[in-house]
């Protein structure tokens, strides 16, 4: 009985301690904490806002675009801390509440968002770094010969990050396949021309002819079957 009571007490204390953990942090504390290993940094602004500057290693999903948000959030690890932010804190607060109600064990908000980050004198990444777009001429040249796998993705896209090790292993075991990268945050003209409406989008070409396509994360088995 004594052991049972002690175990119950420890469980209650653990729950109380977890409840007492701060759900919001000021910019400098937030900046320190996102350097911890295993932390997921999550930007819930639009892609356009993200491209004006973002926090280090931030993944992105637009909270106001429910289909996009609901799809991308599935690729975050619910058991690892999520440090979430938007411009001023409104959208991230709503997104964080939704995530807590849907099984995420720890979600920490940046109090007052990017505005507070800037006011604290902290630097954003990706400011004024927009690259020249890939042209359709260059794209068509790249897919013209042999077996080519086009990967339309972005480093800030959660499912794209999950896809990365799958692609790396696949390309290592299928060295005859060439990779054509299309930056989903930059190469918008090519994306429109090839009909890539979501990230990631994978397309296989054989001598310039499309033979397979998938929007979303593919398995190594699917890719292997597509290039046969």
PDB file of C-alpha atoms in Angstrom:
ATOM      1  CA  UNK A   1       0.000   0.000   0.000  1.00  0.00           C
ATOM      2  CA  UNK A   2       2.850   2.361   0.906  1.00  0.00           C
ATOM      3  CA  UNK A   3       4.557   1.779  -2.440  1.00  0.00           C
ATOM      4  CA  UNK A   4       1.269   2.338  -4.273  1.00  0.00           C
ATOM      5  CA  UNK A   5       0.692   5.654  -2.485  1.00  0.00           C
ATOM      6  CA  UNK A   6       4.244   6.811  -3.161  1.00  0.00           C
ATOM      7  CA  UNK A   7       3.931   5.938  -6.865  1.00  0.00           C
ATOM      8  CA  UNK A   8       0.643   7.824  -7.098  1.00  0.00           C
ATOM      9  CA  UNK A   9       2.220  10.825  -5.366  1.00  0.00           C
ATOM     10  CA  UNK A  10       5.151  10.853  -7.786  1.00  0.00           C
ATOM     11  CA  UNK A  11       2.777  10.724 -10.752  1.00  0.00           C
ATOM     12  CA  UNK A  12       0.808  13.654  -9.371  1.00  0.00           C
ATOM     13  CA  UNK A  13       3.982  15.636  -8.681  1.00  0.00           C
ATOM     14  CA  UNK A  14       5.244  14.925 -12.186  1.00  0.00           C
ATOM     15  CA  UNK A  15       1.969  16.148 -13.683  1.00  0.00           C
ATOM     16  CA  UNK A  16       2.054  19.277 -11.537  1.00  0.00           C
ATOM     17  CA  UNK A  17       5.635  20.047 -12.540  1.00  0.00           C
ATOM     18  CA  UNK A  18       4.771  19.597 -16.197  1.00  0.00           C
ATOM     19  CA  UNK A  19       1.782  21.903 -15.822  1.00  0.00           C
ATOM     20  CA  UNK A  20       4.043  24.524 -14.201  1.00  0.00           C
ATOM     21  CA  UNK A  21       6.472  24.561 -17.132  1.00  0.00           C
ATOM     22  CA  UNK A  22       6.218  27.890 -18.971  1.00  0.00           C
ATOM     23  CA  UNK A  23       4.196  27.829 -22.160  1.00  0.00           C
ATOM     24  CA  UNK A  24       5.569  31.189 -23.300  1.00  0.00           C
ATOM     25  CA  UNK A  25       9.121  32.493 -23.253  1.00  0.00           C
ATOM     26  CA  UNK A  26      10.634  35.881 -23.923  1.00  0.00           C
ATOM     27  CA  UNK A  27      12.810  36.225 -27.010  1.00  0.00           C
ATOM     28  CA  UNK A  28      16.203  35.738 -25.356  1.00  0.00           C
ATOM     29  CA  UNK A  29      15.122  32.662 -23.386  1.00  0.00           C
ATOM     30  CA  UNK A  30      13.484  31.266 -26.506  1.00  0.00           C
ATOM     31  CA  UNK A  31      16.669  31.894 -28.537  1.00  0.00           C
ATOM     32  CA  UNK A  32      18.720  29.985 -25.959  1.00  0.00           C
ATOM     33  CA  UNK A  33      16.308  27.071 -25.653  1.00  0.00           C
ATOM     34  CA  UNK A  34      15.945  26.389 -29.389  1.00  0.00           C
ATOM     35  CA  UNK A  35      19.641  25.530 -29.465  1.00  0.00           C
ATOM     36  CA  UNK A  36      18.948  22.358 -27.479  1.00  0.00           C
ATOM     37  CA  UNK A  37      19.253  19.065 -29.388  1.00  0.00           C
ATOM     38  CA  UNK A  38      15.977  17.531 -30.543  1.00  0.00           C
ATOM     39  CA  UNK A  39      14.015  20.789 -30.476  1.00  0.00           C
ATOM     40  CA  UNK A  40      11.615  21.461 -33.365  1.00  0.00           C
ATOM     41  CA  UNK A  41      11.257  25.129 -34.312  1.00  0.00           C
ATOM     42  CA  UNK A  42       7.912  25.806 -35.992  1.00  0.00           C
ATOM     43  CA  UNK A  43       6.951  28.964 -37.913  1.00  0.00           C
ATOM     44  CA  UNK A  44       3.190  29.214 -38.468  1.00  0.00           C
ATOM     45  CA  UNK A  45       3.267  32.328 -40.657  1.00  0.00           C
ATOM     46  CA  UNK A  46       2.729  32.306 -44.407  1.00  0.00           C
ATOM     47  CA  UNK A  47       5.479  31.249 -46.793  1.00  0.00           C
ATOM     48  CA  UNK A  48       5.774  34.874 -47.916  1.00  0.00           C
ATOM     49  CA  UNK A  49       6.340  36.030 -44.340  1.00  0.00           C
ATOM     50  CA  UNK A  50       8.810  33.207 -43.743  1.00  0.00           C
ATOM     51  CA  UNK A  51      10.845  34.318 -46.737  1.00  0.00           C
ATOM     52  CA  UNK A  52      11.285  37.798 -45.266  1.00  0.00           C
ATOM     53  CA  UNK A  53      13.323  36.251 -42.434  1.00  0.00           C
ATOM     54  CA  UNK A  54      12.878  33.372 -39.997  1.00  0.00           C
ATOM     55  CA  UNK A  55      14.351  31.811 -36.881  1.00  0.00           C
ATOM     56  CA  UNK A  56      17.239  29.313 -37.223  1.00  0.00           C
ATOM     57  CA  UNK A  57      16.266  25.858 -38.550  1.00  0.00           C
ATOM     58  CA  UNK A  58      12.568  26.728 -38.521  1.00  0.00           C
ATOM     59  CA  UNK A  59      10.031  24.524 -40.258  1.00  0.00           C
ATOM     60  CA  UNK A  60       6.974  26.259 -41.715  1.00  0.00           C
ATOM     61  CA  UNK A  61       3.234  25.703 -42.064  1.00  0.00           C
ATOM     62  CA  UNK A  62       0.658  28.446 -42.524  1.00  0.00           C
ATOM     63  CA  UNK A  63      -1.794  28.200 -39.611  1.00  0.00           C
ATOM     64  CA  UNK A  64      -4.422  30.159 -41.564  1.00  0.00           C
ATOM     65  CA  UNK A  65      -4.259  27.591 -44.381  1.00  0.00           C
ATOM     66  CA  UNK A  66      -5.897  24.666 -42.605  1.00  0.00           C
ATOM     67  CA  UNK A  67      -5.208  21.954 -45.224  1.00  0.00           C
ATOM     68  CA  UNK A  68      -1.522  22.906 -45.344  1.00  0.00           C
ATOM     69  CA  UNK A  69      -1.195  23.179 -41.572  1.00  0.00           C
ATOM     70  CA  UNK A  70      -3.001  19.903 -40.879  1.00  0.00           C
ATOM     71  CA  UNK A  71      -0.859  18.052 -43.430  1.00  0.00           C
ATOM     72  CA  UNK A  72       2.515  19.409 -42.344  1.00  0.00           C
ATOM     73  CA  UNK A  73       1.969  19.191 -38.610  1.00  0.00           C
ATOM     74  CA  UNK A  74       1.591  15.414 -38.978  1.00  0.00           C
ATOM     75  CA  UNK A  75       5.325  15.203 -39.668  1.00  0.00           C
ATOM     76  CA  UNK A  76       6.389  16.766 -36.374  1.00  0.00           C
ATOM     77  CA  UNK A  77       7.347  14.454 -33.510  1.00  0.00           C
ATOM     78  CA  UNK A  78       4.748  14.769 -30.755  1.00  0.00           C
ATOM     79  CA  UNK A  79       7.208  13.499 -28.144  1.00  0.00           C
ATOM     80  CA  UNK A  80       9.836  16.192 -28.820  1.00  0.00           C
ATOM     81  CA  UNK A  81       9.536  19.849 -27.777  1.00  0.00           C
ATOM     82  CA  UNK A  82       8.040  22.234 -30.332  1.00  0.00           C
ATOM     83  CA  UNK A  83       9.038  25.901 -30.113  1.00  0.00           C
ATOM     84  CA  UNK A  84       6.409  27.814 -32.058  1.00  0.00           C
ATOM     85  CA  UNK A  85       6.111  31.401 -33.262  1.00  0.00           C
ATOM     86  CA  UNK A  86       4.407  33.803 -35.669  1.00  0.00           C
ATOM     87  CA  UNK A  87       4.663  37.564 -36.205  1.00  0.00           C
ATOM     88  CA  UNK A  88       3.167  38.815 -32.947  1.00  0.00           C
ATOM     89  CA  UNK A  89       1.927  35.730 -31.081  1.00  0.00           C
ATOM     90  CA  UNK A  90      -1.743  35.469 -32.056  1.00  0.00           C
ATOM     91  CA  UNK A  91      -1.586  32.681 -34.627  1.00  0.00           C
ATOM     92  CA  UNK A  92       1.071  30.734 -32.755  1.00  0.00           C
ATOM     93  CA  UNK A  93      -1.008  30.828 -29.560  1.00  0.00           C
ATOM     94  CA  UNK A  94      -3.979  29.287 -31.366  1.00  0.00           C
ATOM     95  CA  UNK A  95      -1.787  26.745 -33.142  1.00  0.00           C
ATOM     96  CA  UNK A  96      -0.028  25.816 -29.898  1.00  0.00           C
ATOM     97  CA  UNK A  97      -3.334  25.260 -28.113  1.00  0.00           C
ATOM     98  CA  UNK A  98      -4.502  22.988 -30.937  1.00  0.00           C
ATOM     99  CA  UNK A  99      -1.261  21.022 -30.773  1.00  0.00           C
ATOM    100  CA  UNK A 100      -1.477  20.558 -27.006  1.00  0.00           C
ATOM    101  CA  UNK A 101      -5.041  19.297 -27.387  1.00  0.00           C
ATOM    102  CA  UNK A 102      -3.878  16.862 -30.060  1.00  0.00           C
ATOM    103  CA  UNK A 103      -1.132  15.043 -28.222  1.00  0.00           C
ATOM    104  CA  UNK A 104       1.991  17.215 -28.411  1.00  0.00           C
ATOM    105  CA  UNK A 105       3.725  16.849 -25.063  1.00  0.00           C
ATOM    106  CA  UNK A 106       5.498  20.225 -24.913  1.00  0.00           C
ATOM    107  CA  UNK A 107       4.746  23.311 -27.012  1.00  0.00           C
ATOM    108  CA  UNK A 108       6.486  26.572 -26.108  1.00  0.00           C
ATOM    109  CA  UNK A 109       5.430  29.893 -27.638  1.00  0.00           C
ATOM    110  CA  UNK A 110       7.650  32.863 -28.485  1.00  0.00           C
ATOM    111  CA  UNK A 111       5.981  35.675 -26.571  1.00  0.00           C
ATOM    112  CA  UNK A 112       5.025  38.473 -29.008  1.00  0.00           C
ATOM    113  CA  UNK A 113       6.591  36.557 -31.891  1.00  0.00           C
ATOM    114  CA  UNK A 114       9.057  37.839 -34.464  1.00  0.00           C
ATOM    115  CA  UNK A 115       8.343  41.399 -33.389  1.00  0.00           C
ATOM    116  CA  UNK A 116       9.800  40.668 -29.953  1.00  0.00           C
ATOM    117  CA  UNK A 117      12.717  38.759 -31.506  1.00  0.00           C
ATOM    118  CA  UNK A 118      13.681  41.844 -33.528  1.00  0.00           C
ATOM    119  CA  UNK A 119      13.191  44.194 -30.584  1.00  0.00           C
ATOM    120  CA  UNK A 120      15.593  42.047 -28.566  1.00  0.00           C
ATOM    121  CA  UNK A 121      18.256  42.659 -31.239  1.00  0.00           C
ATOM    122  CA  UNK A 122      18.293  39.044 -32.371  1.00  0.00           C
ATOM    123  CA  UNK A 123      19.004  38.200 -35.994  1.00  0.00           C
ATOM    124  CA  UNK A 124      16.738  36.412 -38.436  1.00  0.00           C
ATOM    125  CA  UNK A 125      17.966  33.999 -41.089  1.00  0.00           C
ATOM    126  CA  UNK A 126      17.030  34.125 -44.768  1.00  0.00           C
ATOM    127  CA  UNK A 127      16.735  37.920 -44.983  1.00  0.00           C
ATOM    128  CA  UNK A 128      17.298  39.246 -48.503  1.00  0.00           C
ATOM    129  CA  UNK A 129      18.607  35.897 -49.733  1.00  0.00           C
ATOM    130  CA  UNK A 130      16.116  35.227 -52.524  1.00  0.00           C
ATOM    131  CA  UNK A 131      17.866  33.352 -55.300  1.00  0.00           C
ATOM    132  CA  UNK A 132      17.469  33.614 -59.027  1.00  0.00           C
ATOM    133  CA  UNK A 133      14.655  31.326 -60.101  1.00  0.00           C
ATOM    134  CA  UNK A 134      15.302  28.120 -61.983  1.00  0.00           C
ATOM    135  CA  UNK A 135      14.210  28.631 -65.589  1.00  0.00           C
ATOM    136  CA  UNK A 136      12.050  26.233 -67.565  1.00  0.00           C
ATOM    137  CA  UNK A 137      14.828  26.047 -70.153  1.00  0.00           C
ATOM    138  CA  UNK A 138      17.259  24.802 -67.522  1.00  0.00           C
ATOM    139  CA  UNK A 139      14.651  22.465 -66.058  1.00  0.00           C
ATOM    140  CA  UNK A 140      13.792  20.900 -69.417  1.00  0.00           C
ATOM    141  CA  UNK A 141      17.474  20.457 -70.195  1.00  0.00           C
ATOM    142  CA  UNK A 142      17.989  18.732 -66.853  1.00  0.00           C
ATOM    143  CA  UNK A 143      15.243  16.154 -67.389  1.00  0.00           C
ATOM    144  CA  UNK A 144      15.859  15.523 -71.096  1.00  0.00           C
ATOM    145  CA  UNK A 145      18.082  12.435 -70.904  1.00  0.00           C
ATOM    146  CA  UNK A 146      18.014   9.270 -68.847  1.00  0.00           C
ATOM    147  CA  UNK A 147      16.033   8.638 -65.682  1.00  0.00           C
ATOM    148  CA  UNK A 148      15.519  11.801 -63.650  1.00  0.00           C
ATOM    149  CA  UNK A 149      13.778  12.260 -60.310  1.00  0.00           C
ATOM    150  CA  UNK A 150      12.458  15.772 -59.677  1.00  0.00           C
ATOM    151  CA  UNK A 151      12.116  16.714 -56.026  1.00  0.00           C
ATOM    152  CA  UNK A 152      10.008  19.822 -55.454  1.00  0.00           C
ATOM    153  CA  UNK A 153      10.614  20.637 -51.803  1.00  0.00           C
ATOM    154  CA  UNK A 154      11.986  23.087 -49.271  1.00  0.00           C
ATOM    155  CA  UNK A 155      14.197  22.879 -46.217  1.00  0.00           C
ATOM    156  CA  UNK A 156      11.446  24.465 -44.080  1.00  0.00           C
ATOM    157  CA  UNK A 157       8.758  21.936 -45.088  1.00  0.00           C
ATOM    158  CA  UNK A 158       8.191  19.245 -42.385  1.00  0.00           C
ATOM    159  CA  UNK A 159       7.295  16.371 -44.768  1.00  0.00           C
ATOM    160  CA  UNK A 160      10.233  17.351 -46.999  1.00  0.00           C
ATOM    161  CA  UNK A 161      12.575  16.970 -44.013  1.00  0.00           C
ATOM    162  CA  UNK A 162      11.149  13.504 -43.363  1.00  0.00           C
ATOM    163  CA  UNK A 163      11.673  12.621 -47.012  1.00  0.00           C
ATOM    164  CA  UNK A 164      15.358  13.636 -47.056  1.00  0.00           C
ATOM    165  CA  UNK A 165      16.864  10.381 -45.669  1.00  0.00           C
ATOM    166  CA  UNK A 166      14.578   8.311 -47.919  1.00  0.00           C
ATOM    167  CA  UNK A 167      15.815  10.177 -51.005  1.00  0.00           C
ATOM    168  CA  UNK A 168      19.441   9.949 -49.900  1.00  0.00           C
ATOM    169  CA  UNK A 169      19.242   6.177 -49.425  1.00  0.00           C
ATOM    170  CA  UNK A 170      17.331   5.703 -52.680  1.00  0.00           C
ATOM    171  CA  UNK A 171      19.795   7.725 -54.767  1.00  0.00           C
ATOM    172  CA  UNK A 172      22.727   5.880 -53.203  1.00  0.00           C
ATOM    173  CA  UNK A 173      21.265   2.532 -54.267  1.00  0.00           C
ATOM    174  CA  UNK A 174      20.076   3.793 -57.690  1.00  0.00           C
ATOM    175  CA  UNK A 175      23.058   5.701 -58.992  1.00  0.00           C
ATOM    176  CA  UNK A 176      21.686   5.713 -62.536  1.00  0.00           C
ATOM    177  CA  UNK A 177      18.948   8.098 -61.405  1.00  0.00           C
ATOM    178  CA  UNK A 178      19.724  11.808 -61.623  1.00  0.00           C
ATOM    179  CA  UNK A 179      18.161  14.256 -59.172  1.00  0.00           C
ATOM    180  CA  UNK A 180      16.578  17.552 -60.242  1.00  0.00           C
ATOM    181  CA  UNK A 181      15.895  19.851 -57.292  1.00  0.00           C
ATOM    182  CA  UNK A 182      13.184  22.491 -57.466  1.00  0.00           C
ATOM    183  CA  UNK A 183      13.108  24.940 -54.551  1.00  0.00           C
ATOM    184  CA  UNK A 184       9.497  25.149 -53.406  1.00  0.00           C
ATOM    185  CA  UNK A 185      10.106  28.513 -51.786  1.00  0.00           C
ATOM    186  CA  UNK A 186      11.801  30.093 -54.782  1.00  0.00           C
ATOM    187  CA  UNK A 187      11.206  28.374 -58.135  1.00  0.00           C
ATOM    188  CA  UNK A 188       7.535  29.263 -58.382  1.00  0.00           C
ATOM    189  CA  UNK A 189       7.493  29.626 -62.187  1.00  0.00           C
ATOM    190  CA  UNK A 190       8.727  26.064 -62.692  1.00  0.00           C
ATOM    191  CA  UNK A 191       6.335  24.764 -60.052  1.00  0.00           C
ATOM    192  CA  UNK A 192       3.413  26.346 -61.866  1.00  0.00           C
ATOM    193  CA  UNK A 193       4.552  25.065 -65.257  1.00  0.00           C
ATOM    194  CA  UNK A 194       4.895  21.451 -64.086  1.00  0.00           C
ATOM    195  CA  UNK A 195       1.744  21.544 -61.958  1.00  0.00           C
ATOM    196  CA  UNK A 196       3.424  21.022 -58.582  1.00  0.00           C
ATOM    197  CA  UNK A 197       0.781  22.288 -56.156  1.00  0.00           C
ATOM    198  CA  UNK A 198       2.092  20.933 -52.870  1.00  0.00           C
ATOM    199  CA  UNK A 199       5.322  20.074 -51.073  1.00  0.00           C
ATOM    200  CA  UNK A 200       6.920  17.707 -51.540  1.00  0.00           C
ATOM    201  CA  UNK A 201       6.081  16.704 -55.103  1.00  0.00           C
ATOM    202  CA  UNK A 202       8.096  13.922 -56.732  1.00  0.00           C
ATOM    203  CA  UNK A 203       8.164  13.302 -60.491  1.00  0.00           C
ATOM    204  CA  UNK A 204      10.053  10.645 -62.448  1.00  0.00           C
ATOM    205  CA  UNK A 205      11.020  11.310 -66.065  1.00  0.00           C
ATOM    206  CA  UNK A 206      12.463   8.932 -68.619  1.00  0.00           C
ATOM    207  CA  UNK A 207      14.167  10.778 -71.461  1.00  0.00           C
ATOM    208  CA  UNK A 208      12.055  13.854 -70.799  1.00  0.00           C
ATOM    209  CA  UNK A 209       8.707  12.075 -70.507  1.00  0.00           C
ATOM    210  CA  UNK A 210       6.884  12.037 -67.189  1.00  0.00           C
ATOM    211  CA  UNK A 211       6.162   8.454 -66.100  1.00  0.00           C
ATOM    212  CA  UNK A 212       5.281   8.819 -62.405  1.00  0.00           C
ATOM    213  CA  UNK A 213       4.256  11.477 -59.909  1.00  0.00           C
ATOM    214  CA  UNK A 214       3.383  11.700 -56.243  1.00  0.00           C
ATOM    215  CA  UNK A 215       2.551  14.595 -53.943  1.00  0.00           C
ATOM    216  CA  UNK A 216       3.661  13.826 -50.404  1.00  0.00           C
ATOM    217  CA  UNK A 217       6.233  11.562 -48.794  1.00  0.00           C
ATOM    218  CA  UNK A 218       7.123   8.462 -50.836  1.00  0.00           C
ATOM    219  CA  UNK A 219       8.730   5.249 -49.655  1.00  0.00           C
ATOM    220  CA  UNK A 220      11.939   3.836 -51.078  1.00  0.00           C
ATOM    221  CA  UNK A 221       9.863   0.963 -52.501  1.00  0.00           C
ATOM    222  CA  UNK A 222       7.579   3.374 -54.369  1.00  0.00           C
ATOM    223  CA  UNK A 223      10.551   5.193 -55.844  1.00  0.00           C
ATOM    224  CA  UNK A 224      12.255   1.960 -56.862  1.00  0.00           C
ATOM    225  CA  UNK A 225       9.101   0.794 -58.641  1.00  0.00           C
ATOM    226  CA  UNK A 226       8.729   4.165 -60.384  1.00  0.00           C
ATOM    227  CA  UNK A 227      12.193   4.065 -61.996  1.00  0.00           C
ATOM    228  CA  UNK A 228      12.050   0.464 -63.260  1.00  0.00           C
TER     229      UNK A 228
END
